[in-house]
XYZ file of C-alpha atoms in Angstrom:
700
model
C -180.317 96.760 141.934
C -179.504 95.184 145.283
C -177.088 92.657 143.651
C -175.105 95.393 141.937
C -174.856 97.288 145.216
C -173.530 94.204 146.959
C -170.916 93.790 144.216
C -169.628 97.217 144.839
C -169.679 96.613 148.534
C -167.704 93.415 147.936
C -165.202 95.330 145.866
C -165.062 97.930 148.622
C -164.409 95.200 151.156
C -161.735 93.695 148.960
C -160.147 97.091 148.527
C -160.087 97.492 152.288
C -158.543 94.029 152.825
C -154.826 93.357 153.145
C -154.591 92.133 149.588
C -156.656 94.988 148.298
C -154.207 97.477 149.664
C -151.504 96.021 147.437
C -150.538 97.870 144.275
C -151.802 96.077 141.166
C -150.618 96.453 137.654
C -152.393 99.359 135.927
C -151.301 98.304 132.471
C -153.957 95.650 132.009
C -155.887 97.809 129.610
C -152.781 98.186 127.474
C -152.600 94.391 127.210
C -156.310 94.230 126.187
C -157.721 92.843 129.449
C -160.959 94.079 131.052
C -160.849 94.266 134.798
C -164.659 94.445 135.269
C -165.471 91.829 132.674
C -166.206 89.150 135.230
C -168.090 91.552 137.494
C -170.587 92.278 134.747
C -171.274 88.575 133.985
C -174.048 86.540 135.631
C -173.199 84.890 138.941
C -172.428 81.197 138.870
C -171.022 78.636 141.189
C -167.331 78.573 141.379
C -165.159 75.542 141.392
C -164.343 76.446 144.985
C -167.979 76.165 146.135
C -167.308 72.852 147.834
C -164.565 74.374 149.873
C -166.932 77.211 150.914
C -169.653 74.778 151.934
C -167.250 72.789 154.056
C -165.735 75.758 155.792
C -168.265 78.607 155.740
C -171.724 77.110 156.240
C -171.011 75.451 159.595
C -169.780 78.708 160.927
C -172.846 80.507 159.544
C -175.280 78.098 161.180
C -173.599 78.515 164.535
C -173.802 82.278 164.155
C -177.510 82.151 163.312
C -178.261 80.009 166.314
C -176.456 82.377 168.638
C -178.051 85.498 167.242
C -181.650 84.332 166.609
C -182.859 85.826 169.831
C -181.356 89.190 169.043
C -182.564 89.701 165.472
C -186.078 90.916 164.740
C -188.648 88.817 162.926
C -188.547 91.150 160.004
C -184.959 90.358 159.277
C -185.584 86.625 159.020
C -187.169 86.933 155.656
C -183.951 88.082 154.091
C -182.223 85.392 152.106
C -179.041 83.992 153.515
C -177.257 84.589 150.283
C -178.562 88.131 150.057
C -177.300 89.053 153.507
C -173.761 89.781 154.296
C -172.119 86.807 155.988
C -169.623 87.310 158.773
C -167.001 84.594 158.912
C -163.876 84.499 160.876
C -160.747 85.227 158.970
C -158.589 82.213 158.536
C -155.658 82.190 160.846
C -153.527 81.114 157.962
C -154.690 84.015 155.855
C -154.364 86.430 158.726
C -150.847 85.291 159.338
C -150.177 85.349 155.636
C -151.833 88.687 154.966
C -150.230 90.432 157.900
C -146.822 88.895 158.509
C -145.089 89.793 161.699
C -141.742 91.476 161.128
C -138.847 90.139 163.082
C -138.393 93.461 164.728
C -141.148 95.582 166.324
C -141.304 99.360 165.700
C -139.507 100.027 168.970
C -136.669 97.700 168.039
C -137.859 94.615 169.990
C -138.243 91.237 168.338
C -141.799 90.407 167.152
C -143.721 87.594 168.849
C -146.656 85.597 167.538
C -149.631 86.728 169.581
C -153.128 85.227 169.298
C -155.268 87.352 167.107
C -159.032 87.640 167.292
C -160.476 86.470 164.054
C -162.180 89.293 162.258
C -165.546 88.627 160.740
C -165.675 88.627 156.962
C -168.741 89.621 155.016
C -169.517 87.378 152.057
C -172.099 89.119 149.975
C -172.241 87.067 146.738
C -170.900 84.138 144.824
C -168.585 86.545 143.058
C -167.029 87.543 146.328
C -166.864 83.954 147.462
C -165.063 82.987 144.291
C -162.642 85.866 144.621
C -162.087 85.004 148.267
C -161.571 81.386 147.338
C -159.118 82.342 144.615
C -157.258 84.478 147.091
C -157.142 81.735 149.658
C -156.242 79.182 147.064
C -153.456 81.455 145.825
C -152.257 81.942 149.364
C -152.254 78.195 149.913
C -150.423 77.560 146.653
C -148.048 80.378 147.469
C -147.492 78.984 150.928
C -146.857 75.534 149.519
C -144.432 77.000 147.000
C -142.733 78.955 149.783
C -142.531 75.831 151.908
C -141.126 73.870 148.988
C -138.708 76.716 148.157
C -137.656 76.926 151.787
C -137.112 73.207 151.882
C -135.113 73.339 148.667
C -133.124 76.301 149.995
C -132.417 74.448 153.208
C -131.312 71.409 151.220
C -129.196 73.654 149.032
C -127.662 75.256 152.087
C -127.043 71.898 153.689
C -125.507 70.698 150.446
C -123.313 73.806 150.329
C -122.364 73.335 153.958
C -121.417 69.749 153.213
C -119.543 70.882 150.114
C -117.761 73.586 152.088
C -117.029 71.117 154.833
C -115.644 68.638 152.345
C -113.686 71.446 150.662
C -112.300 72.569 154.017
C -111.414 68.988 154.825
C -109.683 68.582 151.464
C -107.893 71.896 151.912
C -106.796 70.809 155.359
C -105.494 67.580 153.861
C -103.693 69.548 151.105
C -102.308 71.889 153.736
C -101.039 68.956 155.740
C -99.602 67.416 152.581
C -97.894 70.713 151.620
C -96.589 71.108 155.135
C -95.252 67.589 155.113
C -93.774 68.151 151.636
C -92.159 71.391 152.796
C -90.678 69.681 155.823
C -89.419 66.879 153.603
C -87.951 69.385 151.159
C -86.288 71.331 153.962
C -84.886 68.103 155.270
C -83.622 67.229 151.793
C -82.100 70.715 151.382
C -80.455 70.459 154.759
C -79.079 67.057 153.872
C -77.841 68.342 150.504
C -76.206 71.344 152.208
C -74.520 69.036 154.677
C -73.391 66.726 151.880
C -72.192 69.694 149.844
C -70.284 71.124 152.775
C -68.811 67.694 153.350
C -67.771 67.443 149.703
C -66.345 70.970 149.798
C -64.433 70.172 152.946
C -63.072 67.026 151.322
C -62.259 68.958 148.145
C -60.564 71.704 150.144
C -58.608 69.071 152.010
C -57.574 67.456 148.742
C -56.685 70.876 147.346
C -54.561 71.607 150.399
C -52.867 68.254 149.990
C -52.251 68.935 146.285
C -50.998 72.429 147.071
C -48.742 71.009 149.739
C -47.369 68.462 147.278
C -46.956 71.214 144.682
C -45.143 73.440 147.141
C -42.958 70.564 148.207
C -42.180 69.879 144.557
C -41.437 73.568 143.929
C -39.284 73.685 147.050
C -37.350 70.656 145.898
C -37.041 72.217 142.475
C -35.808 75.447 144.020
C -33.321 73.539 146.129
C -32.048 71.735 143.068
C -31.976 74.998 141.141
C -30.134 76.676 143.993
C -27.614 73.861 144.073
C -27.230 73.991 140.309
C -26.957 77.751 140.478
C -24.354 77.499 143.206
C -22.361 74.995 141.221
C -22.791 77.068 138.108
C -21.775 80.192 140.003
C -18.750 78.417 141.424
C -17.791 77.206 137.959
C -18.389 80.671 136.558
C -16.265 82.244 139.274
C -13.516 79.738 138.562
C -13.664 80.479 134.855
C -13.790 84.206 135.526
C -10.819 83.865 137.817
C -8.877 81.986 135.175
C -9.934 84.434 132.482
C -9.100 87.311 134.812
C -5.631 85.924 135.426
C -5.125 85.463 131.686
C -6.356 89.022 131.050
C -4.164 90.374 133.825
C -1.099 88.694 132.355
C -2.131 90.026 128.961
C -2.478 93.518 130.441
C 1.020 93.325 131.917
C 2.317 92.245 128.515
C 0.477 95.133 126.852
C 1.832 97.544 129.466
C 5.373 96.300 128.866
C 4.985 96.838 125.117
C 3.473 100.288 125.653
C 6.390 101.249 127.880
C 8.835 100.062 125.237
C 7.011 102.151 122.630
C 7.069 105.078 125.031
C 10.870 104.701 125.283
C 10.983 104.883 121.496
C 9.045 108.145 121.687
C 11.494 109.458 124.283
C 14.392 108.435 122.024
C 13.118 110.883 119.403
C 14.699 113.794 121.334
C 17.704 113.546 119.039
C 15.504 115.090 116.337
C 14.731 118.273 118.268
C 16.202 120.337 115.460
C 13.336 119.231 113.197
C 10.940 122.140 113.526
C 8.214 120.604 111.364
C 7.649 117.732 113.861
C 5.780 118.454 117.114
C 7.592 115.967 119.313
C 6.001 117.291 122.488
C 2.512 116.404 121.264
C 3.596 112.849 120.472
C 5.288 112.438 123.861
C 2.251 113.893 125.665
C -0.099 111.508 123.961
C 2.242 108.611 124.656
C 2.365 109.504 128.329
C -1.437 109.656 128.384
C -1.683 106.182 126.904
C 0.822 104.836 129.439
C -1.206 106.394 132.247
C -4.363 104.896 130.767
C -2.855 101.406 130.773
C -1.586 101.869 134.322
C -5.011 103.100 135.464
C -6.704 100.104 133.878
C -4.346 97.687 135.627
C -4.686 99.508 138.941
C -8.509 99.544 138.738
C -8.564 95.878 137.725
C -6.335 94.966 140.672
C -8.619 96.808 143.067
C -11.805 95.202 141.711
C -10.291 91.732 141.485
C -9.660 90.880 137.857
C -9.862 92.895 134.643
C -12.861 92.512 132.405
C -12.994 91.950 128.678
C -13.790 95.632 128.245
C -10.638 96.564 130.178
C -8.587 94.300 127.939
C -10.219 95.700 124.812
C -9.551 99.240 126.002
C -5.925 98.370 126.734
C -5.562 96.772 123.301
C -7.004 99.901 121.700
C -4.532 101.978 123.677
C -1.659 99.733 122.515
C -2.876 99.965 118.923
C -3.038 103.732 119.211
C 0.457 103.735 120.733
C 1.748 101.699 117.824
C 0.092 104.058 115.357
C 1.530 106.962 117.301
C 5.071 105.572 117.053
C 4.529 104.751 113.382
C 3.209 108.241 112.661
C 6.092 109.791 114.550
C 8.558 107.761 112.537
C 6.844 108.818 109.325
C 6.842 112.454 110.399
C 10.518 112.292 111.313
C 11.312 110.601 107.989
C 9.394 113.235 106.049
C 10.980 116.001 108.077
C 14.476 114.571 107.483
C 13.818 114.274 103.770
C 12.527 117.829 103.648
C 15.505 119.053 105.600
C 17.860 117.130 103.322
C 16.123 118.550 100.284
C 16.329 122.058 101.655
C 20.024 121.574 102.350
C 20.538 120.327 98.811
C 18.615 123.297 97.439
C 20.635 125.699 99.555
C 23.833 124.043 98.433
C 22.751 124.243 94.797
C 21.851 127.894 95.196
C 25.223 128.628 96.780
C 26.919 126.710 93.986
C 25.083 128.714 91.353
C 25.977 131.954 93.081
C 29.601 130.999 93.242
C 29.571 130.025 89.568
C 27.971 133.336 88.633
C 30.549 135.201 90.620
C 33.321 133.341 88.779
C 31.636 134.203 85.434
C 31.461 130.674 84.304
C 29.075 129.361 81.630
C 25.244 129.579 81.386
C 23.345 129.006 84.604
C 21.847 125.613 85.241
C 18.059 125.385 85.537
C 16.777 125.377 89.094
C 15.019 122.213 90.258
C 11.184 122.162 90.390
C 10.000 122.284 94.040
C 8.100 119.150 94.991
C 4.681 119.258 96.611
C 4.691 119.156 100.394
C 3.308 115.775 101.453
C 2.148 117.307 104.688
C 0.094 119.976 102.945
C -3.266 121.100 104.204
C -5.351 120.409 101.154
C -9.039 120.244 102.045
C -10.390 116.734 101.496
C -14.038 115.520 101.234
C -15.756 113.822 104.141
C -15.897 110.049 104.461
C -18.598 107.880 103.017
C -17.594 104.644 104.711
C -17.499 104.043 108.424
C -14.221 103.717 110.286
C -12.647 100.271 110.321
C -12.759 99.970 114.127
C -16.436 100.894 114.191
C -17.208 98.464 111.373
C -15.350 95.738 113.218
C -17.381 96.469 116.370
C -20.594 96.365 114.334
C -19.704 92.991 112.814
C -18.802 91.528 116.201
C -22.214 92.479 117.589
C -24.010 90.941 114.608
C -21.980 87.739 114.939
C -22.786 87.550 118.662
C -26.494 87.978 117.848
C -26.348 85.222 115.211
C -24.579 82.880 117.639
C -27.252 83.573 120.240
C -29.946 82.585 117.741
C -28.103 79.358 116.964
C -27.770 78.576 120.670
C -31.543 78.275 121.178
C -32.418 76.849 117.774
C -33.333 73.549 119.413
C -35.970 75.281 121.523
C -37.566 77.205 118.643
C -37.542 74.341 116.128
C -38.826 71.658 118.518
C -42.116 69.970 117.602
C -42.791 68.806 121.147
C -45.919 70.431 122.617
C -44.277 70.774 126.038
C -41.270 72.550 124.516
C -43.578 74.840 122.534
C -45.454 75.709 125.717
C -42.187 76.494 127.517
C -41.104 78.681 124.593
C -44.375 80.638 124.580
C -44.324 81.077 128.362
C -40.739 82.347 128.303
C -41.480 84.723 125.426
C -44.513 86.145 127.227
C -42.583 86.475 130.479
C -39.854 88.431 128.634
C -41.951 90.698 126.413
C -45.088 91.482 128.434
C -43.268 93.399 131.241
C -41.506 95.579 128.625
C -44.907 96.458 127.150
C -46.067 97.511 130.638
C -43.342 100.179 131.016
C -44.934 103.623 131.432
C -44.529 106.954 133.204
C -47.375 106.341 135.658
C -45.227 105.943 138.765
C -41.688 105.031 139.777
C -42.910 102.164 141.950
C -44.637 100.551 138.945
C -41.436 100.897 136.923
C -39.457 99.223 139.713
C -41.893 96.290 139.747
C -41.368 95.787 136.005
C -37.587 95.979 136.428
C -37.613 93.477 139.305
C -39.715 91.050 137.270
C -37.356 91.226 134.261
C -34.241 91.002 136.445
C -35.712 88.049 138.353
C -36.453 86.225 135.114
C -32.899 86.760 133.815
C -31.476 85.727 137.198
C -33.174 82.318 137.034
C -35.900 83.036 139.559
C -39.509 81.911 139.254
C -41.757 84.702 138.031
C -45.510 84.790 137.540
C -46.683 85.003 133.947
C -50.108 84.079 132.643
C -51.236 82.737 136.010
C -48.386 80.241 136.516
C -44.702 80.241 137.397
C -42.011 80.515 134.695
C -38.225 80.231 134.929
C -35.369 80.162 132.423
C -34.074 77.047 134.187
C -36.944 75.016 132.723
C -34.826 74.573 129.608
C -31.041 74.767 129.117
C -31.560 77.165 126.191
C -34.121 79.279 128.052
C -31.711 82.027 129.166
C -30.354 82.662 125.644
C -33.886 82.721 124.245
C -35.127 85.168 126.891
C -32.121 87.484 126.466
C -32.601 87.614 122.698
C -36.368 88.205 122.865
C -35.968 90.817 125.603
C -33.426 92.810 123.583
C -35.620 92.523 120.491
C -38.641 93.822 122.453
C -36.702 96.829 123.802
C -35.739 97.895 120.269
C -39.269 97.248 119.006
C -40.644 99.535 121.724
C -38.336 102.263 120.443
C -39.421 101.576 116.872
C -43.140 101.738 117.691
C -43.905 103.284 121.103
C -41.161 105.945 121.204
C -41.783 106.825 117.561
C -45.389 107.709 118.460
C -44.808 109.108 121.992
C -41.376 110.700 122.409
C -41.708 110.896 126.211
C -41.837 107.087 126.415
C -38.113 106.895 125.544
C -36.977 107.684 129.103
C -38.798 104.997 131.164
C -37.936 102.343 128.558
C -34.313 103.527 128.418
C -33.797 103.571 132.200
C -35.055 99.982 132.516
C -32.916 98.871 129.548
C -29.869 100.628 131.060
C -30.402 98.907 134.422
C -30.789 95.484 132.790
C -27.733 96.213 130.613
C -25.646 96.985 133.710
C -26.613 93.707 135.451
C -26.707 91.540 132.309
C -24.169 92.877 129.752
C -25.083 90.322 127.113
C -28.584 91.795 126.909
C -26.996 95.179 126.183
C -24.898 93.746 123.353
C -28.025 92.142 121.871
C -29.890 95.461 122.171
C -27.109 97.150 120.162
C -27.143 94.324 117.613
C -30.910 94.636 117.072
C -30.668 98.441 117.010
C -27.846 98.434 114.425
C -29.681 95.912 112.265
C -32.945 97.876 112.200
C -31.326 101.337 112.211
C -27.809 101.205 110.688
C -27.521 104.977 111.211
C -27.136 104.331 114.945
C -23.662 102.821 114.240
C -23.344 105.170 112.162
C -23.151 103.023 109.048
C -24.291 103.713 105.479
C -24.586 100.299 103.746
C -23.222 100.243 100.204
C -24.948 98.588 97.258
C -23.068 95.541 96.002
C -23.193 93.896 92.619
C -25.731 91.099 92.359
C -27.655 92.310 95.402
C -31.430 92.486 95.088
C -32.947 95.932 95.449
C -35.297 94.760 98.200
C -32.386 93.365 100.217
C -30.523 96.647 99.882
C -33.594 98.587 101.008
C -33.868 96.346 104.055
C -30.179 96.959 104.825
C -30.905 100.696 104.795
C -33.635 100.118 107.409
C -36.716 100.239 105.190
C -39.602 97.803 105.636
C -40.437 95.993 102.391
C -43.702 94.082 102.060
C -44.895 92.496 98.834
C -42.054 94.198 96.921
C -43.290 97.625 98.094
C -41.081 99.870 100.175
C -42.641 101.815 103.042
C -43.300 105.550 102.801
C -40.457 107.932 103.647
C -42.404 109.581 106.475
C -43.029 106.263 108.196
C -39.381 105.283 107.719
C -38.130 108.519 109.292
C -40.597 108.122 112.156
C -39.250 104.655 113.024
C -35.605 105.767 112.728
C -36.385 108.756 114.931
C -37.911 106.530 117.634
C -34.883 104.213 117.745
C -32.334 107.065 117.803
C -34.266 108.719 120.620
C -34.223 105.472 122.598
C -30.454 105.131 122.033
C -29.852 108.768 123.063
C -31.852 108.183 126.255
C -30.051 104.931 127.131
C -26.535 106.434 127.010
C -27.410 109.185 129.512
C -29.645 107.307 132.018
C -28.759 104.864 134.773
C -30.959 102.715 136.981
C -31.299 104.720 140.237
C -31.329 101.619 142.467
C -28.166 100.095 141.026
C -24.495 100.438 141.959
C -23.763 104.132 141.498
C -20.015 103.587 141.875
C -19.833 101.504 138.713
C -19.504 103.093 135.298
C -22.266 103.233 132.754
C -22.100 100.154 130.474
C -22.640 102.355 127.402
C -22.341 105.959 128.517
C -22.101 109.442 127.039
C -18.660 108.785 125.530
C -20.377 106.521 122.999
C -22.822 109.318 122.227
C -19.933 111.710 121.671
C -18.268 109.125 119.416
C -21.497 108.700 117.415
C -21.905 112.454 116.978
C -18.281 112.912 115.893
C -18.392 110.030 113.429
C -21.660 111.078 111.805
C -20.228 114.611 111.324
C -17.175 113.057 109.637
C -19.437 111.337 107.098
C -21.226 112.821 104.140
C -24.852 113.704 105.081
C -27.840 111.894 103.657
C -30.799 113.842 102.376
C -33.605 114.129 104.961
C -32.106 111.371 107.147
C -29.068 113.065 108.702
C -30.954 116.231 109.674
C -33.765 114.217 111.265
C -31.419 112.002 113.285
C -29.229 114.918 114.423
C -32.274 116.821 115.663
C -33.681 113.824 117.560
C -30.305 112.943 119.079
C -29.480 116.487 120.215
C -32.984 117.156 121.531
C -32.815 114.057 123.770
C -29.107 113.901 124.637
C -27.876 117.456 123.971
C -28.366 118.677 127.535
C -26.361 115.756 128.996
C -23.545 116.200 126.412
C -23.444 119.936 127.150
C -22.955 119.282 130.881
C -20.329 116.576 130.240
C -18.154 118.174 127.540
C -18.996 121.883 127.987
C -16.718 123.951 125.686
C -15.935 121.062 123.368
C -19.645 120.485 122.892
C -20.269 124.089 121.864
C -17.352 123.847 119.410
C -19.111 120.823 117.929
C -22.361 122.777 117.654
C -20.586 125.658 115.887
C -18.980 123.154 113.526
C -22.419 121.808 112.651
C -23.755 125.299 112.036
C -20.845 126.654 110.027
C -19.528 123.630 108.126
C -22.144 120.877 108.181
C -25.284 122.887 107.514
C -24.117 123.961 104.010
C -23.431 120.326 103.119
C -26.911 119.233 104.274
C -28.562 122.129 102.482
C -26.680 121.369 99.273
C -28.074 117.819 99.009
C -31.591 118.543 100.306
C -34.360 119.163 97.786
C -36.971 121.855 98.273
C -39.605 119.314 99.286
C -37.413 117.843 102.058
C -36.321 121.061 103.781
C -38.613 120.540 106.797
C -36.190 118.458 108.851
C -33.257 120.714 107.945
C -35.128 123.885 108.948
C -36.224 122.284 112.204
C -32.622 121.335 113.077
C -31.320 124.763 112.087
C -33.885 126.629 114.195
C -33.230 124.354 117.189
C -29.455 124.915 117.127
C -29.787 128.675 116.534
C -32.102 128.963 119.520
C -29.715 126.922 121.673
C -26.743 129.067 120.599
C -28.719 132.216 121.334
C -29.640 131.000 124.840
C -26.280 129.250 125.320
C -28.080 126.237 126.698
C -29.602 122.985 125.496
C -33.015 122.567 127.210
C -33.850 119.494 129.291
C -35.823 117.094 127.070
C -39.545 116.780 127.595
C -40.480 113.711 129.643
C -37.113 113.441 131.447
C -37.478 111.418 134.668
C -36.940 113.633 137.709
C -36.299 112.626 141.319
C -39.958 113.210 142.214
C -40.967 110.520 139.714
C -39.098 107.849 141.658
C -40.907 108.828 144.845
C -44.317 108.205 143.245
């Protein structure tokens, strides 16, 4: 039918239009929709018919009027609705259906050019309705686009305003931060300036305080120097007076010794007594006279004699008296013996003469009396010599008096006095603990600090200055604590490290030489803790507690328990090694012309006295080994042949005594001593002790 053909033509026209060339959804059938449903229904007026009448019919009438002369009469009979109608395409649709791109194919920008409206064929109401729907859709779409564009523009303007406001706020915040930063920098600068001002003022105040402190210290030093000068002048005056008294006493002693020497010379009338060695007595008497003369001559050269010179002269006088007394006893015994022999000879002659005369029975011969000068072998001593015991007691009394002299300082409850006591104790003991074999320069620093403290100088201790002049009892307290610390170092440090004996001993020897009282206190502490260094074997007395007796022997007793024997021997060994090192060392920077305050002669005396006493099990062998290992080389160089005689005496006579009293479990110390002496006798030399300070040490 003609209407169906026009429908297909309309569809063909729609397919050829701009909208028809779009891709439509092909899934309508899947959703149950029929694309051709409306095409198959009867034609009816659309709701857009009014719009078609208003816009299409006027254009159609104008077209018919213009083309009436060209069309044939036969075509007039065709119905207007049955003929295709050519209408110009709406400019809006044309512009909507074919939008101009902003850029042309050759890259140029597109321009809106006037387009010739294309005629549109409207074949049926169906096509008109479709066309109307399309145009209506385009209009609605255009209105939506215009509304969307307007909304987008408003949105963009709103965003621009928001961004502008945000930028303005950020600029304000930036300005505020910048202003705050400048204010903060200004505040910091002001604080720095104020701080620097305060520091400058504080530094100025500190300088003022330091200046006042230095002025105070200077005034104190001036007063101390004046006091020291006055004290030194008073001391020199007292020494001068004491020296004059000692010198007069020495002249008196010399006069008495010379008188005793004349008594020895007067014994020549007894030359016929063969049992008396008069020459030996006279020789010894001459030696004692020479000794007294040498003491007086040396004292005159040095100024005034010392207490040691007087004591030595008194010992010489005592020996001279004993010598004269012994000579008198020997002469008396010799005269009695000679008289007895003469009587016996006369009796024998009388008996012979009576026998020759044939007189009565012979008289019985008298029983010969025992020779009082016989050579019966006696046992060794158990007690120490009286002179040595007297020396020991004097040292202990001096130590006790020293303690009493600073009792006010130690028993004071005043906080300032307690602080002074602690500072002085630290200043005295800490340098002794710092003694080591690192370098000679370090050892000299320690010595200078100790010597400065004892000399009344200000020394640094614990970050502040300390001096013994801060308290009248300060010097006695420091001397006592210093001596106690030296002995404690021997008891602990030397007992664990034998090489430490030499640096400690050389410092102690140097201090002893400059400050003799410290040396006496060292001996007092050493004898109290190690009585075998006297040598002295304390005896048990009735009523004495066992713990007190153990302490007298040198043992440490805590909670009624005595220390182990090994620990006891270790401590005794450390103190004997320190003593053996002290008697052979001298401070290298001191006066080399002066004599050692406690030299090798005291070591020789100790060795001789301990060999004259009965040995103690495990103790004597240990102490002899330690003493000879440390001091044997120096004694060998000093006494030479006499020393080797002493060593042979130990090997031949003293070893059997030690072995006889030593149990099988205590033979270690005896075997060690025996092997050491046998090796030395084989090599004919006592080796230099390990750790001895050489000349290279003092250059370090």
